[in-house]
């Protein structure tokens, strides 16, 4: 569910689009998470984990979660164009990293869900051609990659809304803002640490994880990130 300040009909439509984009990325990222053992297996070369395979699995998960088939969305509609841009970005981000995924003799590849999510968002931003933008950000103290740093609006919403103990768990926040003179519908979708996240982000705080970063000391269910989605109107 999205809480929207001063929602108009067009804003409600954008809220639905934002949720669809977030769910598709979340489902694709879960595919990468579920295949970490395969990706990091040094004894196997070709993992057969192509972009299309990842997308197909993500679409199945999306259908199970939402009860809807994304392929039935009119490709000429705004929702359809952006959804297909997201699906194309999922394929591209995976295929662009086939050499890494299939590298034989190497264990940990670094192709983890967080990295995948960032790459998909970057490809999506190019494919959306100025109509929309996405970024996976986090509370400033949890950001590991400078590209994921929250801007002023994102940081304020994380602090004032998503981290507020009274904020309903899982509820997104949205508002209409102005970005460089353009009217923009902005959404923040909270994401919480699952058990699989704590391998890198859990305890003991300060210990180095497999990626070489110090663990944050996070606990199951803590706010760990937020999908920031901007739809220009």
PDB file of C-alpha atoms in Angstrom:
ATOM      1  CA  UNK A   1       0.000   0.000   0.000  1.00  0.00           C
ATOM      2  CA  UNK A   2       1.136   3.547  -0.774  1.00  0.00           C
ATOM      3  CA  UNK A   3       0.272   6.619   1.272  1.00  0.00           C
ATOM      4  CA  UNK A   4       0.034   9.563  -1.142  1.00  0.00           C
ATOM      5  CA  UNK A   5      -0.114  13.209  -0.125  1.00  0.00           C
ATOM      6  CA  UNK A   6      -2.885  15.041  -2.019  1.00  0.00           C
ATOM      7  CA  UNK A   7      -3.519  12.196  -4.437  1.00  0.00           C
ATOM      8  CA  UNK A   8      -5.146  12.928  -7.777  1.00  0.00           C
ATOM      9  CA  UNK A   9      -6.362  10.220 -10.204  1.00  0.00           C
ATOM     10  CA  UNK A  10      -3.134  10.460 -12.221  1.00  0.00           C
ATOM     11  CA  UNK A  11      -1.159  10.108  -9.006  1.00  0.00           C
ATOM     12  CA  UNK A  12      -3.069   6.960  -8.108  1.00  0.00           C
ATOM     13  CA  UNK A  13      -2.167   5.515 -11.500  1.00  0.00           C
ATOM     14  CA  UNK A  14       1.483   6.374 -10.923  1.00  0.00           C
ATOM     15  CA  UNK A  15       1.328   4.786  -7.475  1.00  0.00           C
ATOM     16  CA  UNK A  16       0.173   1.551  -9.088  1.00  0.00           C
ATOM     17  CA  UNK A  17       2.977   1.733 -11.669  1.00  0.00           C
ATOM     18  CA  UNK A  18       5.568   2.290  -8.947  1.00  0.00           C
ATOM     19  CA  UNK A  19       4.375  -0.752  -7.020  1.00  0.00           C
ATOM     20  CA  UNK A  20       4.500  -2.889 -10.157  1.00  0.00           C
ATOM     21  CA  UNK A  21       8.064  -1.809 -10.934  1.00  0.00           C
ATOM     22  CA  UNK A  22       9.152  -2.405  -7.345  1.00  0.00           C
ATOM     23  CA  UNK A  23       7.602  -5.869  -7.264  1.00  0.00           C
ATOM     24  CA  UNK A  24       9.212  -6.920 -10.541  1.00  0.00           C
ATOM     25  CA  UNK A  25      12.658  -5.812  -9.374  1.00  0.00           C
ATOM     26  CA  UNK A  26      12.115  -7.474  -6.002  1.00  0.00           C
ATOM     27  CA  UNK A  27      11.156 -10.759  -7.669  1.00  0.00           C
ATOM     28  CA  UNK A  28      14.167 -10.668 -10.006  1.00  0.00           C
ATOM     29  CA  UNK A  29      16.506  -9.887  -7.143  1.00  0.00           C
ATOM     30  CA  UNK A  30      15.093 -12.876  -5.257  1.00  0.00           C
ATOM     31  CA  UNK A  31      16.043 -15.091  -8.207  1.00  0.00           C
ATOM     32  CA  UNK A  32      19.648 -13.903  -7.903  1.00  0.00           C
ATOM     33  CA  UNK A  33      19.525 -14.473  -4.143  1.00  0.00           C
ATOM     34  CA  UNK A  34      18.156 -17.992  -4.541  1.00  0.00           C
ATOM     35  CA  UNK A  35      20.896 -18.843  -7.045  1.00  0.00           C
ATOM     36  CA  UNK A  36      23.895 -17.619  -5.041  1.00  0.00           C
ATOM     37  CA  UNK A  37      25.190 -21.157  -4.460  1.00  0.00           C
ATOM     38  CA  UNK A  38      25.062 -21.814  -8.201  1.00  0.00           C
ATOM     39  CA  UNK A  39      26.603 -18.469  -9.141  1.00  0.00           C
ATOM     40  CA  UNK A  40      29.470 -18.956  -6.688  1.00  0.00           C
ATOM     41  CA  UNK A  41      30.157 -22.603  -7.563  1.00  0.00           C
ATOM     42  CA  UNK A  42      33.773 -22.634  -8.830  1.00  0.00           C
ATOM     43  CA  UNK A  43      33.383 -26.073 -10.409  1.00  0.00           C
ATOM     44  CA  UNK A  44      30.697 -25.099 -12.902  1.00  0.00           C
ATOM     45  CA  UNK A  45      31.348 -22.922 -15.918  1.00  0.00           C
ATOM     46  CA  UNK A  46      28.173 -22.170 -17.831  1.00  0.00           C
ATOM     47  CA  UNK A  47      25.466 -21.810 -15.180  1.00  0.00           C
ATOM     48  CA  UNK A  48      22.694 -21.437 -17.779  1.00  0.00           C
ATOM     49  CA  UNK A  49      21.493 -18.487 -15.708  1.00  0.00           C
ATOM     50  CA  UNK A  50      20.869 -16.099 -18.572  1.00  0.00           C
ATOM     51  CA  UNK A  51      18.884 -12.912 -18.464  1.00  0.00           C
ATOM     52  CA  UNK A  52      15.876 -14.638 -19.978  1.00  0.00           C
ATOM     53  CA  UNK A  53      16.031 -17.418 -17.378  1.00  0.00           C
ATOM     54  CA  UNK A  54      16.139 -14.869 -14.563  1.00  0.00           C
ATOM     55  CA  UNK A  55      13.267 -12.914 -16.096  1.00  0.00           C
ATOM     56  CA  UNK A  56      11.140 -16.032 -16.609  1.00  0.00           C
ATOM     57  CA  UNK A  57      11.580 -17.010 -12.955  1.00  0.00           C
ATOM     58  CA  UNK A  58      10.885 -13.453 -11.832  1.00  0.00           C
ATOM     59  CA  UNK A  59       7.696 -13.303 -13.892  1.00  0.00           C
ATOM     60  CA  UNK A  60       6.476 -16.558 -12.326  1.00  0.00           C
ATOM     61  CA  UNK A  61       7.086 -15.129  -8.873  1.00  0.00           C
ATOM     62  CA  UNK A  62       5.402 -11.870  -9.863  1.00  0.00           C
ATOM     63  CA  UNK A  63       2.341 -13.763 -11.071  1.00  0.00           C
ATOM     64  CA  UNK A  64       2.198 -15.754  -7.840  1.00  0.00           C
ATOM     65  CA  UNK A  65       2.510 -12.622  -5.703  1.00  0.00           C
ATOM     66  CA  UNK A  66       0.144 -10.340  -7.613  1.00  0.00           C
ATOM     67  CA  UNK A  67      -2.129 -12.789  -9.390  1.00  0.00           C
ATOM     68  CA  UNK A  68      -1.474 -10.885 -12.616  1.00  0.00           C
ATOM     69  CA  UNK A  69       0.416 -11.691 -15.805  1.00  0.00           C
ATOM     70  CA  UNK A  70       2.706  -8.755 -16.675  1.00  0.00           C
ATOM     71  CA  UNK A  71       2.690  -9.796 -20.309  1.00  0.00           C
ATOM     72  CA  UNK A  72      -0.997  -8.895 -20.582  1.00  0.00           C
ATOM     73  CA  UNK A  73      -0.355  -5.221 -19.817  1.00  0.00           C
ATOM     74  CA  UNK A  74      -0.845  -3.084 -22.926  1.00  0.00           C
ATOM     75  CA  UNK A  75       2.708  -2.370 -24.181  1.00  0.00           C
ATOM     76  CA  UNK A  76       1.530   0.975 -25.582  1.00  0.00           C
ATOM     77  CA  UNK A  77       0.330   2.203 -22.200  1.00  0.00           C
ATOM     78  CA  UNK A  78       2.635   4.085 -19.845  1.00  0.00           C
ATOM     79  CA  UNK A  79       2.463   1.210 -17.403  1.00  0.00           C
ATOM     80  CA  UNK A  80       3.264  -1.271 -20.137  1.00  0.00           C
ATOM     81  CA  UNK A  81       6.210   0.710 -21.486  1.00  0.00           C
ATOM     82  CA  UNK A  82       7.810   1.116 -18.070  1.00  0.00           C
ATOM     83  CA  UNK A  83       7.143  -2.476 -17.056  1.00  0.00           C
ATOM     84  CA  UNK A  84       8.781  -3.717 -20.244  1.00  0.00           C
ATOM     85  CA  UNK A  85      11.704  -1.381 -19.643  1.00  0.00           C
ATOM     86  CA  UNK A  86      12.111  -2.984 -16.216  1.00  0.00           C
ATOM     87  CA  UNK A  87      11.959  -6.491 -17.671  1.00  0.00           C
ATOM     88  CA  UNK A  88      14.463  -5.556 -20.381  1.00  0.00           C
ATOM     89  CA  UNK A  89      16.753  -4.106 -17.715  1.00  0.00           C
ATOM     90  CA  UNK A  90      16.607  -7.357 -15.746  1.00  0.00           C
ATOM     91  CA  UNK A  91      17.692  -9.283 -18.831  1.00  0.00           C
ATOM     92  CA  UNK A  92      20.413  -6.767 -19.689  1.00  0.00           C
ATOM     93  CA  UNK A  93      21.921  -6.614 -16.192  1.00  0.00           C
ATOM     94  CA  UNK A  94      22.171 -10.402 -16.112  1.00  0.00           C
ATOM     95  CA  UNK A  95      23.494 -10.862 -19.631  1.00  0.00           C
ATOM     96  CA  UNK A  96      26.074  -8.106 -19.203  1.00  0.00           C
ATOM     97  CA  UNK A  97      27.562 -10.130 -16.344  1.00  0.00           C
ATOM     98  CA  UNK A  98      27.607 -13.591 -17.903  1.00  0.00           C
ATOM     99  CA  UNK A  99      31.419 -13.659 -17.916  1.00  0.00           C
ATOM    100  CA  UNK A 100      31.433 -13.105 -14.164  1.00  0.00           C
ATOM    101  CA  UNK A 101      28.610 -15.524 -13.425  1.00  0.00           C
ATOM    102  CA  UNK A 102      30.188 -18.284 -15.534  1.00  0.00           C
ATOM    103  CA  UNK A 103      33.811 -17.807 -14.455  1.00  0.00           C
ATOM    104  CA  UNK A 104      35.148 -21.239 -13.602  1.00  0.00           C
ATOM    105  CA  UNK A 105      37.630 -21.636 -10.773  1.00  0.00           C
ATOM    106  CA  UNK A 106      36.365 -18.621  -8.852  1.00  0.00           C
ATOM    107  CA  UNK A 107      34.122 -18.943  -5.823  1.00  0.00           C
ATOM    108  CA  UNK A 108      32.525 -15.738  -4.615  1.00  0.00           C
ATOM    109  CA  UNK A 109      31.708 -13.620  -7.671  1.00  0.00           C
ATOM    110  CA  UNK A 110      30.328 -10.507  -6.008  1.00  0.00           C
ATOM    111  CA  UNK A 111      27.182 -10.751  -8.137  1.00  0.00           C
ATOM    112  CA  UNK A 112      24.914 -10.421  -5.135  1.00  0.00           C
ATOM    113  CA  UNK A 113      21.305  -9.172  -4.982  1.00  0.00           C
ATOM    114  CA  UNK A 114      22.331  -5.650  -3.939  1.00  0.00           C
ATOM    115  CA  UNK A 115      24.721  -5.294  -6.869  1.00  0.00           C
ATOM    116  CA  UNK A 116      22.190  -6.797  -9.258  1.00  0.00           C
ATOM    117  CA  UNK A 117      19.507  -4.407  -8.041  1.00  0.00           C
ATOM    118  CA  UNK A 118      21.760  -1.408  -8.633  1.00  0.00           C
ATOM    119  CA  UNK A 119      22.671  -2.586 -12.135  1.00  0.00           C
ATOM    120  CA  UNK A 120      19.039  -3.211 -13.054  1.00  0.00           C
ATOM    121  CA  UNK A 121      18.077   0.248 -11.816  1.00  0.00           C
ATOM    122  CA  UNK A 122      20.848   1.859 -13.858  1.00  0.00           C
ATOM    123  CA  UNK A 123      19.794   0.009 -17.019  1.00  0.00           C
ATOM    124  CA  UNK A 124      16.147   0.816 -16.337  1.00  0.00           C
ATOM    125  CA  UNK A 125      16.921   4.519 -16.025  1.00  0.00           C
ATOM    126  CA  UNK A 126      18.468   4.487 -19.493  1.00  0.00           C
ATOM    127  CA  UNK A 127      15.637   2.488 -21.025  1.00  0.00           C
ATOM    128  CA  UNK A 128      12.938   4.661 -19.455  1.00  0.00           C
ATOM    129  CA  UNK A 129      14.334   7.566 -21.505  1.00  0.00           C
ATOM    130  CA  UNK A 130      13.689  10.289 -18.978  1.00  0.00           C
ATOM    131  CA  UNK A 131      10.186   9.154 -18.113  1.00  0.00           C
ATOM    132  CA  UNK A 132      11.123   7.476 -14.867  1.00  0.00           C
ATOM    133  CA  UNK A 133      14.039   6.752 -12.570  1.00  0.00           C
ATOM    134  CA  UNK A 134      14.754   4.132  -9.951  1.00  0.00           C
ATOM    135  CA  UNK A 135      17.389   3.779  -7.269  1.00  0.00           C
ATOM    136  CA  UNK A 136      17.870   1.395  -4.381  1.00  0.00           C
ATOM    137  CA  UNK A 137      19.009   3.544  -1.483  1.00  0.00           C
ATOM    138  CA  UNK A 138      19.169   3.205   2.306  1.00  0.00           C
ATOM    139  CA  UNK A 139      19.594   5.126   5.545  1.00  0.00           C
ATOM    140  CA  UNK A 140      22.860   7.069   5.034  1.00  0.00           C
ATOM    141  CA  UNK A 141      24.772   5.061   7.630  1.00  0.00           C
ATOM    142  CA  UNK A 142      23.965   1.822   5.791  1.00  0.00           C
ATOM    143  CA  UNK A 143      24.940   2.937   2.281  1.00  0.00           C
ATOM    144  CA  UNK A 144      27.972   1.082   0.929  1.00  0.00           C
ATOM    145  CA  UNK A 145      28.072   2.384  -2.642  1.00  0.00           C
ATOM    146  CA  UNK A 146      28.116   6.145  -3.134  1.00  0.00           C
ATOM    147  CA  UNK A 147      25.798   5.761  -6.136  1.00  0.00           C
ATOM    148  CA  UNK A 148      23.133   4.612  -3.682  1.00  0.00           C
ATOM    149  CA  UNK A 149      23.345   7.630  -1.388  1.00  0.00           C
ATOM    150  CA  UNK A 150      19.916   9.130  -0.728  1.00  0.00           C
ATOM    151  CA  UNK A 151      19.251  12.632  -1.967  1.00  0.00           C
ATOM    152  CA  UNK A 152      17.831  15.210   0.440  1.00  0.00           C
ATOM    153  CA  UNK A 153      14.204  14.187  -0.158  1.00  0.00           C
ATOM    154  CA  UNK A 154      14.927  10.480   0.147  1.00  0.00           C
ATOM    155  CA  UNK A 155      16.963  10.977   3.321  1.00  0.00           C
ATOM    156  CA  UNK A 156      14.165  13.004   4.899  1.00  0.00           C
ATOM    157  CA  UNK A 157      11.480  10.432   4.053  1.00  0.00           C
ATOM    158  CA  UNK A 158      13.629   7.587   5.365  1.00  0.00           C
ATOM    159  CA  UNK A 159      14.229   9.445   8.622  1.00  0.00           C
ATOM    160  CA  UNK A 160      10.804  10.995   9.179  1.00  0.00           C
ATOM    161  CA  UNK A 161       8.610   8.221   7.793  1.00  0.00           C
ATOM    162  CA  UNK A 162      10.153   4.817   7.133  1.00  0.00           C
ATOM    163  CA  UNK A 163      12.263   4.717  10.307  1.00  0.00           C
ATOM    164  CA  UNK A 164       9.459   6.026  12.499  1.00  0.00           C
ATOM    165  CA  UNK A 165       8.405   3.176  14.843  1.00  0.00           C
ATOM    166  CA  UNK A 166       4.791   4.211  14.233  1.00  0.00           C
ATOM    167  CA  UNK A 167       5.093   3.864  10.449  1.00  0.00           C
ATOM    168  CA  UNK A 168       3.074   0.819   9.271  1.00  0.00           C
ATOM    169  CA  UNK A 169       5.474  -1.943   8.338  1.00  0.00           C
ATOM    170  CA  UNK A 170       5.762  -2.448   4.594  1.00  0.00           C
ATOM    171  CA  UNK A 171       3.823   0.690   3.710  1.00  0.00           C
ATOM    172  CA  UNK A 172       5.298   2.870   0.983  1.00  0.00           C
ATOM    173  CA  UNK A 173       5.284   6.656   0.992  1.00  0.00           C
ATOM    174  CA  UNK A 174       4.739   8.919  -1.990  1.00  0.00           C
ATOM    175  CA  UNK A 175       4.354  12.581  -2.808  1.00  0.00           C
ATOM    176  CA  UNK A 176       4.290  14.913  -5.784  1.00  0.00           C
ATOM    177  CA  UNK A 177       7.433  17.037  -5.868  1.00  0.00           C
ATOM    178  CA  UNK A 178       9.386  19.254  -8.236  1.00  0.00           C
ATOM    179  CA  UNK A 179      12.719  18.111  -9.657  1.00  0.00           C
ATOM    180  CA  UNK A 180      14.584  20.685 -11.719  1.00  0.00           C
ATOM    181  CA  UNK A 181      11.321  22.245 -12.826  1.00  0.00           C
ATOM    182  CA  UNK A 182       9.621  18.945 -13.657  1.00  0.00           C
ATOM    183  CA  UNK A 183       6.588  17.645 -11.793  1.00  0.00           C
ATOM    184  CA  UNK A 184       7.497  14.272 -10.353  1.00  0.00           C
ATOM    185  CA  UNK A 185       5.602  11.574  -8.504  1.00  0.00           C
ATOM    186  CA  UNK A 186       8.074  10.060  -6.044  1.00  0.00           C
ATOM    187  CA  UNK A 187       7.696   6.826  -4.122  1.00  0.00           C
ATOM    188  CA  UNK A 188       9.770   5.248  -1.372  1.00  0.00           C
ATOM    189  CA  UNK A 189       9.261   1.513  -0.862  1.00  0.00           C
ATOM    190  CA  UNK A 190      10.738   0.221   2.421  1.00  0.00           C
ATOM    191  CA  UNK A 191      12.771  -2.970   2.457  1.00  0.00           C
ATOM    192  CA  UNK A 192      13.623  -4.944   5.554  1.00  0.00           C
ATOM    193  CA  UNK A 193      16.420  -7.339   6.370  1.00  0.00           C
ATOM    194  CA  UNK A 194      15.553 -10.970   5.694  1.00  0.00           C
ATOM    195  CA  UNK A 195      17.593 -13.814   7.159  1.00  0.00           C
ATOM    196  CA  UNK A 196      19.663 -14.063   3.967  1.00  0.00           C
ATOM    197  CA  UNK A 197      20.627 -10.374   4.276  1.00  0.00           C
ATOM    198  CA  UNK A 198      22.201 -10.837   7.691  1.00  0.00           C
ATOM    199  CA  UNK A 199      25.093 -12.865   6.297  1.00  0.00           C
ATOM    200  CA  UNK A 200      26.545  -9.545   5.155  1.00  0.00           C
ATOM    201  CA  UNK A 201      24.604  -6.980   7.161  1.00  0.00           C
ATOM    202  CA  UNK A 202      24.076  -8.678  10.515  1.00  0.00           C
ATOM    203  CA  UNK A 203      26.208  -9.287  13.570  1.00  0.00           C
ATOM    204  CA  UNK A 204      28.796  -9.064  14.954  1.00  0.00           C
ATOM    205  CA  UNK A 205      28.849  -5.403  13.984  1.00  0.00           C
ATOM    206  CA  UNK A 206      32.203  -4.409  12.524  1.00  0.00           C
ATOM    207  CA  UNK A 207      33.260  -7.892  11.438  1.00  0.00           C
ATOM    208  CA  UNK A 208      34.191  -8.083   7.766  1.00  0.00           C
ATOM    209  CA  UNK A 209      31.694  -9.844   5.528  1.00  0.00           C
ATOM    210  CA  UNK A 210      32.490 -11.839   2.410  1.00  0.00           C
ATOM    211  CA  UNK A 211      32.458  -8.680   0.263  1.00  0.00           C
ATOM    212  CA  UNK A 212      35.072  -6.953   2.403  1.00  0.00           C
ATOM    213  CA  UNK A 213      32.721  -4.496   4.105  1.00  0.00           C
ATOM    214  CA  UNK A 214      32.186  -4.296   7.881  1.00  0.00           C
ATOM    215  CA  UNK A 215      28.852  -5.704   8.979  1.00  0.00           C
ATOM    216  CA  UNK A 216      26.299  -3.161  10.141  1.00  0.00           C
ATOM    217  CA  UNK A 217      24.922  -5.200  13.028  1.00  0.00           C
ATOM    218  CA  UNK A 218      21.449  -5.323  11.527  1.00  0.00           C
ATOM    219  CA  UNK A 219      18.735  -7.554  12.907  1.00  0.00           C
ATOM    220  CA  UNK A 220      15.978  -9.502  11.221  1.00  0.00           C
ATOM    221  CA  UNK A 221      13.216  -7.112  10.207  1.00  0.00           C
ATOM    222  CA  UNK A 222      15.247  -3.909  10.489  1.00  0.00           C
ATOM    223  CA  UNK A 223      14.866  -1.350   7.708  1.00  0.00           C
ATOM    224  CA  UNK A 224      17.814  -2.062   5.446  1.00  0.00           C
ATOM    225  CA  UNK A 225      17.011  -0.213   2.242  1.00  0.00           C
ATOM    226  CA  UNK A 226      14.344   1.561   0.228  1.00  0.00           C
ATOM    227  CA  UNK A 227      13.446   1.538  -3.432  1.00  0.00           C
ATOM    228  CA  UNK A 228      13.166   5.108  -4.658  1.00  0.00           C
ATOM    229  CA  UNK A 229      10.990   5.435  -7.749  1.00  0.00           C
ATOM    230  CA  UNK A 230      10.415   8.675  -9.626  1.00  0.00           C
ATOM    231  CA  UNK A 231       7.752   8.994 -12.309  1.00  0.00           C
ATOM    232  CA  UNK A 232       7.841  12.263 -14.223  1.00  0.00           C
ATOM    233  CA  UNK A 233       4.436  13.714 -15.037  1.00  0.00           C
TER     234      UNK A 233
END
